[in-house]
Structure formats: C-alpha cells, structure tokens
XYZ file of N, CA and C in Angstrom:
762
model
N 10.153 -7.253 27.223
C 10.055 -7.681 25.824
C 8.624 -7.457 25.319
N 8.495 -6.885 24.120
C 7.183 -6.614 23.556
C 6.489 -7.912 23.164
N 5.215 -8.028 23.522
C 4.432 -9.192 23.127
C 4.203 -9.152 21.626
N 4.376 -10.292 20.983
C 4.188 -10.349 19.529
C 2.732 -10.062 19.185
N 2.473 -9.184 18.206
C 1.086 -8.892 17.822
C 0.390 -10.142 17.293
N -0.920 -10.240 17.471
C -1.664 -11.393 16.965
C -1.896 -11.293 15.463
N -2.362 -12.379 14.881
C -2.829 -12.363 13.503
C -4.340 -12.144 13.506
N -4.852 -11.584 12.436
C -6.289 -11.370 12.332
C -6.970 -12.706 12.042
N -8.134 -12.981 12.616
C -8.828 -14.245 12.337
C -8.997 -14.482 10.840
N -8.677 -15.675 10.400
C -8.696 -15.973 8.965
C -10.097 -15.839 8.384
N -11.130 -16.066 9.199
C -12.496 -15.903 8.700
C -12.759 -14.462 8.287
N -12.162 -13.501 9.004
C -12.315 -12.091 8.630
C -11.624 -11.806 7.301
N -10.445 -12.391 7.114
C -9.719 -12.216 5.853
C -10.527 -12.787 4.692
N -11.048 -13.981 4.871
C -11.834 -14.635 3.817
C -13.075 -13.812 3.489
N -13.742 -13.294 4.520
C -14.941 -12.489 4.291
C -14.606 -11.206 3.534
N -13.504 -10.569 3.883
C -13.131 -9.328 3.214
C -12.683 -9.568 1.776
N -12.011 -10.684 1.548
C -11.625 -11.022 0.182
C -12.857 -11.316 -0.669
N -13.830 -11.993 -0.093
C -15.079 -12.256 -0.813
C -15.801 -10.949 -1.138
N -15.781 -10.004 -0.192
C -16.407 -8.699 -0.433
C -15.701 -7.957 -1.554
N -14.385 -8.043 -1.596
C -13.625 -7.394 -2.666
C -14.046 -7.944 -4.032
N -14.138 -9.252 -4.115
C -14.476 -9.869 -5.409
C -15.942 -9.630 -5.788
N -16.775 -9.460 -4.785
C -18.193 -9.216 -5.057
C -18.425 -7.775 -5.500
N -17.706 -6.845 -4.896
C -17.957 -5.422 -5.130
C -17.110 -4.825 -6.250
N -16.014 -5.477 -6.623
C -15.117 -5.011 -7.687
C -14.802 -3.523 -7.545
N -14.156 -3.115 -6.463
C -13.887 -1.693 -6.260
C -12.986 -1.108 -7.347
N -13.303 0.107 -7.744
C -12.521 0.839 -8.741
C -11.435 1.621 -8.014
N -10.179 1.307 -8.320
C -9.048 1.941 -7.641
C -8.354 2.904 -8.595
N -8.367 4.173 -8.226
C -7.685 5.221 -8.988
C -6.214 5.208 -8.569
N -5.337 4.823 -9.473
C -3.919 4.643 -9.153
C -3.086 5.788 -9.716
N -2.613 6.650 -8.835
C -1.581 7.618 -9.196
C -0.271 6.982 -8.751
N 0.315 6.220 -9.657
C 1.438 5.365 -9.265
C 2.608 5.541 -10.205
N 3.678 4.823 -9.936
C 4.905 5.100 -10.674
C 4.981 4.337 -11.993
N 5.745 4.897 -12.909
C 5.777 4.393 -14.278
C 6.291 2.956 -14.374
N 7.148 2.551 -13.458
C 7.769 1.233 -13.536
C 6.769 0.117 -13.274
N 5.724 0.406 -12.492
C 4.884 -0.673 -11.962
C 3.437 -0.637 -12.428
N 3.086 0.228 -13.352
C 1.673 0.381 -13.709
C 1.058 -0.924 -14.208
N 1.762 -1.620 -15.077
C 1.214 -2.861 -15.630
C 1.048 -3.917 -14.550
N 2.054 -4.069 -13.700
C 1.983 -5.047 -12.613
C 0.832 -4.707 -11.679
N 0.723 -3.448 -11.310
C -0.331 -3.015 -10.400
C -1.709 -3.287 -10.976
N -1.903 -2.931 -12.239
C -3.207 -3.157 -12.873
C -3.539 -4.642 -12.920
N -2.575 -5.471 -13.274
C -2.835 -6.903 -13.381
C -3.103 -7.549 -12.025
N -2.404 -7.107 -10.987
C -2.662 -7.644 -9.645
C -4.062 -7.267 -9.182
N -4.466 -6.035 -9.414
C -5.821 -5.626 -9.045
C -6.864 -6.458 -9.784
N -6.666 -6.641 -11.068
C -7.613 -7.440 -11.850
C -7.660 -8.888 -11.362
N -6.492 -9.461 -11.074
C -6.442 -10.851 -10.624
C -7.155 -11.030 -9.287
N -7.097 -10.003 -8.446
C -7.732 -10.089 -7.131
C -9.225 -9.815 -7.181
N -9.697 -9.243 -8.289
C -11.121 -8.970 -8.419
C -11.486 -7.506 -8.388
N -10.491 -6.617 -8.347
C -10.742 -5.178 -8.353
C -10.604 -4.630 -9.773
N -10.846 -3.329 -9.915
C -10.748 -2.678 -11.222
C -9.774 -1.509 -11.125
N -8.732 -1.489 -11.976
C -7.755 -0.403 -11.927
C -8.065 0.717 -12.906
N -7.618 1.926 -12.557
C -7.647 3.049 -13.485
C -6.425 3.907 -13.202
N -5.747 4.342 -14.252
C -4.554 5.178 -14.119
C -4.833 6.532 -14.760
N -5.464 7.422 -14.016
C -5.821 8.747 -14.514
C -4.860 9.757 -13.905
N -3.930 10.260 -14.703
C -2.854 11.089 -14.170
C -2.902 12.547 -14.590
N -3.743 12.901 -15.541
C -3.800 14.287 -15.965
C -4.337 15.136 -14.818
N -3.621 16.216 -14.467
C -4.078 17.045 -13.349
C -5.503 17.567 -13.522
N -5.917 17.757 -14.771
C -7.267 18.256 -15.025
C -8.345 17.221 -14.769
N -7.991 15.948 -14.783
C -8.962 14.879 -14.574
C -8.845 14.203 -13.218
N -7.691 14.330 -12.579
C -7.412 13.541 -11.381
C -8.409 13.802 -10.264
N -8.752 15.074 -10.033
C -9.685 15.392 -8.952
C -11.067 14.836 -9.238
N -11.531 15.008 -10.459
C -12.858 14.510 -10.829
C -12.947 12.998 -10.672
N -11.890 12.303 -11.091
C -11.927 10.848 -11.030
C -11.810 10.348 -9.585
N -11.063 11.077 -8.749
C -10.927 10.673 -7.347
C -12.268 10.692 -6.632
N -13.182 11.528 -7.118
C -14.508 11.609 -6.488
C -15.395 10.431 -6.857
N -15.168 9.826 -8.014
C -16.050 8.736 -8.454
C -15.441 7.351 -8.210
N -14.134 7.291 -7.964
C -13.487 6.013 -7.681
C -13.883 5.527 -6.292
N -13.686 4.234 -6.055
C -13.954 3.666 -4.733
C -12.773 3.840 -3.786
N -11.580 4.022 -4.350
C -10.378 4.224 -3.534
C -9.324 4.890 -4.400
N -8.381 5.553 -3.737
C -7.291 6.249 -4.413
C -5.962 5.741 -3.866
N -5.038 5.438 -4.767
C -3.663 5.099 -4.398
C -2.739 6.225 -4.824
N -1.905 6.698 -3.901
C -0.878 7.692 -4.204
C 0.476 7.047 -3.941
N 1.205 6.776 -5.014
C 2.503 6.106 -4.948
C 3.557 7.062 -5.508
N 4.614 7.306 -4.738
C 5.594 8.328 -5.099
C 6.830 7.779 -5.808
N 6.739 6.596 -6.379
C 7.918 5.920 -6.910
C 8.700 6.672 -7.959
N 8.033 7.209 -8.963
C 8.725 7.990 -10.002
C 8.101 9.383 -10.047
N 8.120 10.048 -8.922
C 7.423 11.316 -8.759
C 7.988 12.391 -9.681
N 7.080 13.106 -10.353
C 7.429 14.254 -11.193
C 6.575 15.441 -10.765
N 6.939 16.626 -11.235
C 6.141 17.812 -10.913
C 4.697 17.687 -11.416
N 4.470 17.240 -12.691
C 3.082 17.080 -13.134
C 2.311 16.048 -12.295
N 2.985 14.951 -11.900
C 2.290 13.975 -11.077
C 1.974 14.545 -9.706
N 2.891 15.315 -9.155
C 2.624 15.961 -7.870
C 1.420 16.892 -7.975
N 1.293 17.571 -9.112
C 0.135 18.435 -9.335
C -1.158 17.615 -9.350
N -1.115 16.465 -10.024
C -2.289 15.589 -10.067
C -2.628 15.054 -8.681
N -1.599 14.671 -7.930
C -1.805 14.169 -6.568
C -2.436 15.250 -5.694
N -1.924 16.473 -5.799
C -2.433 17.563 -4.975
C -3.850 17.964 -5.351
N -4.292 17.576 -6.546
C -5.687 17.780 -6.933
C -6.562 16.627 -6.460
N -6.033 15.414 -6.553
C -6.839 14.233 -6.259
C -7.090 14.035 -4.772
N -6.079 14.294 -3.948
C -6.211 14.001 -2.508
C -7.316 14.817 -1.840
N -7.370 16.143 -2.030
C -8.488 16.889 -1.422
C -9.849 16.458 -1.963
N -9.897 16.117 -3.240
C -11.157 15.662 -3.825
C -11.599 14.344 -3.206
N -10.641 13.433 -2.990
C -10.960 12.165 -2.335
C -11.452 12.408 -0.916
N -10.781 13.303 -0.220
C -11.173 13.627 1.157
C -12.599 14.168 1.206
N -12.919 15.090 0.304
C -14.253 15.693 0.273
C -15.331 14.666 -0.061
N -14.978 13.694 -0.903
C -15.943 12.680 -1.327
C -16.027 11.495 -0.371
N -15.141 11.472 0.629
C -15.110 10.327 1.539
C -14.481 9.097 0.920
N -13.649 9.314 -0.096
C -12.960 8.209 -0.766
C -11.712 7.831 0.024
N -11.575 6.571 0.448
C -10.353 6.200 1.168
C -9.136 6.306 0.264
N -8.009 6.741 0.828
C -6.808 6.846 0.000
C -5.593 6.340 0.753
N -4.700 5.741 -0.028
C -3.503 5.084 0.495
C -2.277 5.846 0.023
N -1.400 6.153 0.963
C -0.115 6.783 0.635
C 0.977 5.731 0.684
N 1.682 5.557 -0.439
C 2.838 4.659 -0.512
C 4.064 5.536 -0.751
N 4.787 5.886 0.318
C 5.875 6.867 0.212
C 7.184 6.238 -0.258
N 7.206 5.768 -1.482
C 8.353 5.015 -2.007
C 9.629 5.854 -1.932
N 10.664 5.280 -1.320
C 11.998 5.892 -1.227
C 11.995 7.232 -0.509
N 10.997 7.461 0.349
C 11.001 8.698 1.129
C 12.261 8.746 1.993
N 12.806 9.929 2.155
C 14.035 10.104 2.905
C 15.284 10.050 2.044
N 15.162 9.492 0.836
C 16.332 9.341 -0.026
C 16.719 10.642 -0.703
N 15.710 11.397 -1.158
C 15.965 12.681 -1.830
C 14.941 13.704 -1.352
N 15.243 14.981 -1.566
C 14.489 16.058 -0.931
C 13.067 16.201 -1.464
N 12.888 16.194 -2.798
C 11.592 16.514 -3.384
C 10.517 15.544 -2.909
N 10.765 14.249 -3.066
C 9.738 13.278 -2.682
C 9.504 13.284 -1.170
N 10.551 13.560 -0.417
C 10.387 13.595 1.035
C 9.494 14.759 1.445
N 9.684 15.905 0.816
C 8.834 17.059 1.100
C 7.383 16.763 0.721
N 7.174 16.192 -0.464
C 5.814 15.863 -0.904
C 5.179 14.843 0.038
N 5.958 13.842 0.447
C 5.429 12.805 1.334
C 4.966 13.391 2.661
N 5.748 14.305 3.224
C 5.362 14.903 4.502
C 4.146 15.811 4.353
N 4.037 16.490 3.225
C 2.831 17.291 2.973
C 1.607 16.402 2.863
N 1.742 15.258 2.194
C 0.625 14.332 2.062
C 0.269 13.690 3.396
N 1.269 13.431 4.211
C 0.995 12.860 5.528
C 0.117 13.805 6.342
N 0.339 15.105 6.196
C -0.474 16.097 6.907
C -1.919 16.111 6.418
N -2.158 15.541 5.228
C -3.515 15.467 4.683
C -4.273 14.238 5.174
N -3.717 13.529 6.137
C -4.380 12.418 6.824
C -4.797 11.283 5.893
N -3.817 10.551 5.332
C -4.165 9.384 4.509
C -4.933 8.344 5.319
N -5.793 7.622 4.634
C -6.544 6.545 5.286
C -5.602 5.447 5.734
N -4.646 5.111 4.851
C -3.627 4.104 5.152
C -2.287 4.595 4.607
N -1.246 4.418 5.384
C 0.127 4.579 4.899
C 0.734 3.196 4.813
N 1.299 2.854 3.645
C 1.914 1.540 3.482
C 3.316 1.696 2.945
N 4.286 1.128 3.645
C 5.655 1.215 3.174
C 6.525 0.187 3.852
N 7.786 0.097 3.394
C 8.714 -0.783 4.099
C 9.208 -0.077 5.360
N 9.995 -0.780 6.150
C 10.394 -0.246 7.451
C 11.167 1.063 7.336
N 12.105 1.132 6.402
C 12.893 2.360 6.248
C 12.028 3.534 5.837
N 11.050 3.277 4.971
C 10.149 4.349 4.533
C 9.281 4.857 5.682
N 8.758 3.940 6.484
C 7.923 4.342 7.612
C 8.752 5.131 8.632
N 9.957 4.668 8.896
C 10.828 5.378 9.834
C 11.164 6.778 9.319
N 11.464 6.888 8.031
C 11.798 8.196 7.459
C 10.586 9.119 7.450
N 9.430 8.579 7.132
C 8.215 9.391 7.090
C 7.892 9.954 8.473
N 8.189 9.159 9.509
C 7.961 9.603 10.885
C 9.141 10.393 11.446
N 10.122 10.677 10.580
C 11.340 11.407 10.969
C 12.114 10.661 12.056
N 12.052 9.329 11.983
C 12.784 8.497 12.943
C 13.923 7.737 12.271
N 14.206 8.062 11.004
C 15.277 7.407 10.261
C 15.535 8.154 8.975
N 16.620 7.786 8.306
C 17.028 8.518 7.115
C 16.569 7.928 5.810
N 15.793 6.852 5.852
C 15.352 6.207 4.624
C 16.236 5.040 4.263
N 15.836 4.327 3.223
C 16.558 3.133 2.811
C 17.528 3.406 1.683
N 17.922 2.340 1.018
C 18.812 2.456 -0.134
C 17.937 2.438 -1.373
N 17.514 3.652 -1.798
C 16.536 3.735 -2.869
C 15.215 3.166 -2.382
N 14.685 2.172 -3.130
C 13.409 1.558 -2.744
C 13.605 0.408 -1.767
N 14.854 0.055 -1.463
C 15.121 -1.090 -0.592
C 15.204 -0.645 0.870
N 14.595 -1.434 1.733
C 14.660 -1.140 3.158
C 15.976 -1.640 3.732
N 16.543 -0.851 4.646
C 17.738 -1.298 5.356
C 17.399 -1.585 6.823
N 16.106 -1.556 7.142
C 15.637 -1.876 8.484
C 14.653 -3.042 8.397
N 14.536 -3.795 9.483
C 13.567 -4.881 9.543
C 12.207 -4.312 9.947
N 11.145 -4.949 9.483
C 9.808 -4.441 9.789
C 9.551 -4.368 11.287
N 10.133 -5.285 12.050
C 9.930 -5.267 13.500
C 10.528 -4.019 14.145
N 11.537 -3.426 13.478
C 12.164 -2.217 14.011
C 11.228 -1.009 13.956
N 10.202 -1.097 13.115
C 9.346 0.069 12.858
C 7.976 -0.040 13.505
N 7.701 -1.104 14.259
C 6.358 -1.298 14.803
C 5.979 -0.173 15.748
N 6.844 0.149 16.701
C 6.538 1.206 17.663
C 6.324 2.547 16.990
N 7.162 2.859 16.012
C 7.024 4.111 15.266
C 5.725 4.113 14.464
N 5.374 2.949 13.885
C 4.132 2.845 13.120
C 2.919 3.109 13.998
N 2.945 2.591 15.211
C 1.834 2.818 16.148
C 1.682 4.305 16.437
N 2.787 4.976 16.709
C 2.734 6.411 16.993
C 2.308 7.208 15.766
N 2.776 6.782 14.592
C 2.396 7.480 13.360
C 0.899 7.329 13.102
N 0.356 6.149 13.356
C -1.077 5.930 13.181
C -1.881 6.811 14.135
N -1.416 6.940 15.347
C -2.110 7.796 16.314
C -2.058 9.255 15.896
N -0.934 9.660 15.302
C -0.781 11.048 14.864
C -1.685 11.365 13.686
N -1.759 10.455 12.720
C -2.533 10.705 11.498
C -4.008 10.369 11.662
N -4.323 9.511 12.627
C -5.691 9.042 12.770
C -6.058 7.965 11.772
N -5.057 7.429 11.066
C -5.299 6.388 10.075
C -4.609 5.097 10.454
N -4.375 4.275 9.457
C -3.719 2.976 9.626
C -2.339 3.046 8.990
N -1.377 2.367 9.600
C -0.029 2.271 9.049
C 0.316 0.801 8.871
N 0.760 0.440 7.675
C 1.138 -0.932 7.349
C 2.618 -0.963 6.995
N 3.370 -1.802 7.685
C 4.807 -1.934 7.468
C 5.081 -3.276 6.824
N 5.681 -3.260 5.643
C 5.982 -4.498 4.921
C 7.379 -4.987 5.261
N 7.542 -6.314 5.268
C 8.845 -6.905 5.529
C 8.734 -8.407 5.626
N 9.682 -9.025 6.276
C 9.632 -10.472 6.470
C 8.328 -10.862 7.145
N 7.922 -10.074 8.129
C 6.580 -10.111 8.692
C 5.988 -8.728 8.477
N 4.765 -8.658 7.963
C 4.093 -7.374 7.828
C 3.402 -7.037 9.148
N 3.348 -5.751 9.472
C 2.639 -5.291 10.660
C 1.662 -4.198 10.247
N 0.442 -4.287 10.758
C -0.606 -3.327 10.430
C -1.205 -2.815 11.728
N -1.288 -1.491 11.873
C -1.774 -0.923 13.123
C -2.643 0.299 12.883
N -3.634 0.484 13.759
C -4.410 1.720 13.750
C -4.059 2.587 14.953
N -2.988 2.234 15.641
C -2.564 2.969 16.818
C -3.047 2.358 18.114
N -4.110 1.579 18.029
C -4.633 0.870 19.201
C -4.477 -0.640 19.052
N -4.853 -1.146 17.879
C -4.764 -2.575 17.578
C -3.684 -2.790 16.529
N -2.825 -3.776 16.751
C -1.759 -4.110 15.807
C -1.850 -5.583 15.458
N -1.788 -5.885 14.172
C -1.792 -7.262 13.693
C -0.480 -7.567 12.983
N -0.049 -8.809 13.095
C 1.097 -9.319 12.337
C 0.581 -10.166 11.184
N 1.257 -10.073 10.051
C 0.935 -10.913 8.889
C 2.218 -11.629 8.478
N 2.402 -12.867 8.935
C 3.599 -13.622 8.553
C 3.445 -14.208 7.159
N 4.506 -14.815 6.673
C 4.437 -15.506 5.386
C 5.106 -14.726 4.277
N 4.687 -14.996 3.058
C 5.345 -14.390 1.909
C 6.546 -15.204 1.471
N 7.380 -14.607 0.637
C 8.557 -15.305 0.121
C 9.591 -14.278 -0.322
N 10.903 -14.585 -0.187
C 11.950 -13.645 -0.610
C 11.872 -13.243 -2.080
N 11.266 -14.069 -2.932
C 11.161 -13.711 -4.345
C 10.308 -12.469 -4.571
N 9.503 -12.083 -3.598
C 8.764 -10.828 -3.718
C 9.709 -9.643 -3.871
N 10.914 -9.758 -3.336
C 11.893 -8.680 -3.436
C 12.718 -8.760 -4.724
N 12.446 -9.766 -5.551
C 13.211 -9.947 -6.784
C 12.374 -9.681 -8.027
N 11.182 -9.118 -7.836
C 10.357 -8.697 -8.969
C 9.985 -7.234 -8.774
N 9.826 -6.520 -9.868
C 9.450 -5.120 -9.803
C 7.975 -4.984 -9.470
N 7.674 -4.177 -8.475
C 6.300 -3.764 -8.274
C 5.480 -4.535 -7.270
N 6.051 -5.512 -6.586
C 5.251 -6.296 -5.644
C 4.721 -5.414 -4.515
N 5.591 -4.599 -3.936
C 5.158 -3.720 -2.859
C 4.186 -2.662 -3.335
N 4.432 -2.114 -4.515
C 3.539 -1.095 -5.061
C 2.160 -1.673 -5.356
N 2.126 -2.894 -5.881
C 0.851 -3.558 -6.126
C 0.126 -3.837 -4.814
N 0.881 -4.153 -3.771
C 0.268 -4.351 -2.460
C -0.436 -3.081 -2.005
N 0.181 -1.931 -2.232
C -0.476 -0.674 -1.874
C -1.816 -0.512 -2.570
N -1.892 -0.889 -3.836
C -3.153 -0.818 -4.575
C -4.169 -1.798 -4.016
N -3.714 -2.990 -3.639
C -4.623 -3.968 -3.036
C -5.145 -3.494 -1.689
N -4.303 -2.807 -0.925
C -4.759 -2.233 0.342
C -5.905 -1.255 0.077
N -5.757 -0.430 -0.947
C -6.825 0.512 -1.300
C -8.100 -0.230 -1.676
N -7.972 -1.270 -2.493
C -9.137 -2.034 -2.936
C -9.829 -2.726 -1.770
N -9.045 -3.370 -0.918
C -9.628 -4.113 0.201
C -10.231 -3.188 1.238
N -9.651 -2.010 1.410
C -10.223 -1.025 2.324
C -11.572 -0.556 1.821
N -11.663 -0.276 0.526
C -12.942 0.142 -0.047
C -13.998 -0.949 0.081
N -13.591 -2.206 -0.124
C -14.552 -3.312 -0.100
C -15.023 -3.644 1.307
N -14.118 -3.574 2.276
C -14.457 -3.976 3.642
C -15.026 -2.833 4.476
N -14.696 -1.594 4.097
C -15.109 -0.452 4.889
C -14.245 -0.222 6.110
N -13.192 -1.037 6.269
C -12.294 -0.918 7.422
C -10.859 -0.823 6.935
N -10.192 0.303 7.160
C -8.788 0.402 6.743
C -7.897 -0.640 7.407
N -8.134 -0.932 8.682
C -7.313 -1.916 9.385
C -7.500 -3.295 8.775
N -8.732 -3.720 8.621
C -8.993 -5.039 8.043
C -8.572 -5.087 6.581
N -8.799 -3.997 5.859
C -8.416 -3.984 4.454
C -6.926 -4.162 4.259
N -6.125 -3.479 5.078
C -4.673 -3.591 4.956
C -4.193 -4.985 5.332
N -4.794 -5.565 6.373
C -4.413 -6.927 6.764
C -4.815 -7.928 5.688
N -6.008 -7.783 5.140
C -6.474 -8.701 4.100
C -5.573 -8.646 2.878
N -5.204 -7.447 2.438
C -4.330 -7.311 1.274
C -2.971 -7.937 1.535
N -2.393 -7.688 2.701
C -1.085 -8.262 3.038
C -1.156 -9.777 3.121
N -2.233 -10.299 3.680
C -2.396 -11.748 3.794
C -2.519 -12.390 2.419
N -3.277 -11.747 1.534
C -3.455 -12.274 0.180
C -2.131 -12.346 -0.564
N -1.333 -11.282 -0.490
C -0.046 -11.265 -1.187
C 0.904 -12.300 -0.586
N 0.920 -12.404 0.732
C 1.804 -13.375 1.387
C 1.453 -14.796 0.978
N 0.165 -15.116 0.994
C -0.269 -16.473 0.638
C -0.006 -16.764 -0.836
N -0.288 -15.780 -1.702
C -0.054 -15.973 -3.138
C 1.425 -16.161 -3.427
N 2.276 -15.427 -2.717
C 3.723 -15.559 -2.924
C 4.211 -16.950 -2.542
N 3.684 -17.491 -1.465
C 4.089 -18.837 -1.051
C 3.681 -19.871 -2.082
N 2.470 -19.738 -2.616
C 2.007 -20.667 -3.648
C 2.827 -20.528 -4.925
N 3.094 -19.271 -5.325
C 3.840 -19.030 -6.564
C 5.254 -19.569 -6.473
N 5.882 -19.445 -5.313
C 7.266 -19.879 -5.146
C 7.419 -21.391 -5.302
N 6.362 -22.130 -5.025
C 6.420 -23.597 -5.157
C 6.463 -24.037 -6.617
N 5.989 -23.171 -7.511
C 5.806 -23.571 -8.903
C 6.796 -22.931 -9.861
N 7.445 -21.847 -9.445
C 8.226 -21.058 -10.395
C 9.667 -21.546 -10.480
N 10.355 -21.059 -11.529
C 11.759 -21.390 -11.690
C 12.685 -20.248 -11.366
N 12.131 -19.101 -11.011
C 12.944 -17.927 -10.711
C 12.086 -16.680 -10.729
N 12.704 -15.500 -10.665
C 11.931 -14.256 -10.552
C 10.954 -14.009 -11.697
N 11.357 -14.355 -12.929
C 10.474 -14.101 -14.070
C 9.202 -14.902 -14.017
N 9.335 -16.207 -13.829
C 8.147 -17.052 -13.749
C 7.402 -16.845 -12.434
N 8.096 -16.375 -11.408
C 7.428 -16.062 -10.141
C 6.397 -14.959 -10.338
N 6.745 -13.928 -11.118
C 5.823 -12.819 -11.326
C 4.530 -13.300 -11.984
N 4.642 -14.201 -12.925
C 3.461 -14.762 -13.593
C 2.693 -15.658 -12.624
N 3.412 -16.502 -11.911
C 2.765 -17.415 -10.969
C 2.068 -16.657 -9.843
N 2.617 -15.496 -9.461
C 1.987 -14.689 -8.418
C 0.615 -14.206 -8.874
N 0.517 -13.769 -10.109
C -0.784 -13.351 -10.642
C -1.758 -14.514 -10.625
N -1.333 -15.677 -11.066
C -2.211 -16.842 -11.086
C -2.661 -17.225 -9.670
N -1.732 -17.144 -8.727
C -2.047 -17.521 -7.346
C -2.987 -16.517 -6.707
C-alpha cells in the first residue's frame, strides 16, 4: 500500500502567501472566455494582478514582462492557439514561469493535440483534474467535458512520472489535491464540494498557482500554497453561503 503523501508545513504556506501579497505578481492569463472575470477577481482578492492579453501580436511581448503566464485551454480557438504559441517561447526565453491548465484534454482532438505540443515545451507547472492529468500522460481517455471521472488519488503515480518527464511540477485537483515535482509529493486536503458547483474555480486555481510560483520562486511550494489557499477559502465560504451563487461571492471574500 502506498504511503499517504505528507502535507507541506503550514509555516511555509503562510510565508509564501505573505510573499504573494507583498510582491503582487502580474499574471498574464491566456484563459477561457467563461472564467475570465472569476479568474481576475480571485487573483485580485489573493493579492496578485491579472492581465488578459490575447492578441497574438501582443502576447509574446507581454509574456516577457509579466511575472507569470497561465495557459488555459478551456475555450480554445485557432487565434488563441496562435497567441499561446507566441507567448510560451517568449516566457521560456525570459525565464517567466508558466502554468498549463489542459482543460478537457482527451475529450476532442484539437485541444488534445495542442496540449501535447505544449507539454513538450516543458511547462513550469501542469495543473488539472485527475482525468485531465491521465489523458495528458496518455494514461486515460479524459473526463466528461471539464468534469473528472477519476479520483485524484488515481492519478498520483502518473503525475509523478509526468513531472519527471517534463522536469516541472504536476498538480492534481480533487477531493484531495496532490502536488509533485517527481521526487517530493504533497497532499492538500480540504476544500468543499461547492467548488464543483461554480464556474471557474479550477481555472482560477491555475492562475493562483502561477501567481504563487512567481512570488515564492518555487513551483512546488507555489502550487501547494495556491491549492491550500483555495481549499481553506472554500471551507470558510461554505459555512456562510446559501448555495452556489452566494458561495462564489463568499469564496472571494474568504
């Protein structure tokens, strides 16, 4: 039986969150149309600064000056793919950390092809649900649209191997989140089921991973800090809300 991964010391999480709020990292978000407002507001609430620069002519230039880049494939289009393909090499050349959120990878051909091409570009962090991580590693067929049909614990071993292959960090979201760099794996328990009843919670988490990675200088710690923050905020929000609508507002406040 596999030993359960440890949690990261809470003092490290607190220190990284303080660094995020002190440094106010600028996160360049190439993200999907459904979640832009939620993503921007979550970044602002956490102490980061969002920017949504999607024009292919500007994306590369902005990726060089941002503190972190988020690539989210949720509503992928050809023009957005063009912007992504401009921004990622520019981020790499500038040493800008970047996060790949392969939303619904495995479900349809175009996004799956783009996701695998981006994986070859060595993202700093890959963040997705269990089905997405399994599909990205070619160990599963993907979920039902954006919904995972696998438990996060099912993807831990695959995530470890994927991290070793890419040389980056892989974060698997679920009932328990798991974050690994291929050598060290942390568990992040907590959260609340209402996170699955609002649009954009997972996508906003990807942006927070980018922000926390930029602030801490450590992709592993940044991903754990972002997951811990969302889990704790969700628990607080669930105590006060009356349902999914008020939960989304309470999550921002928390």
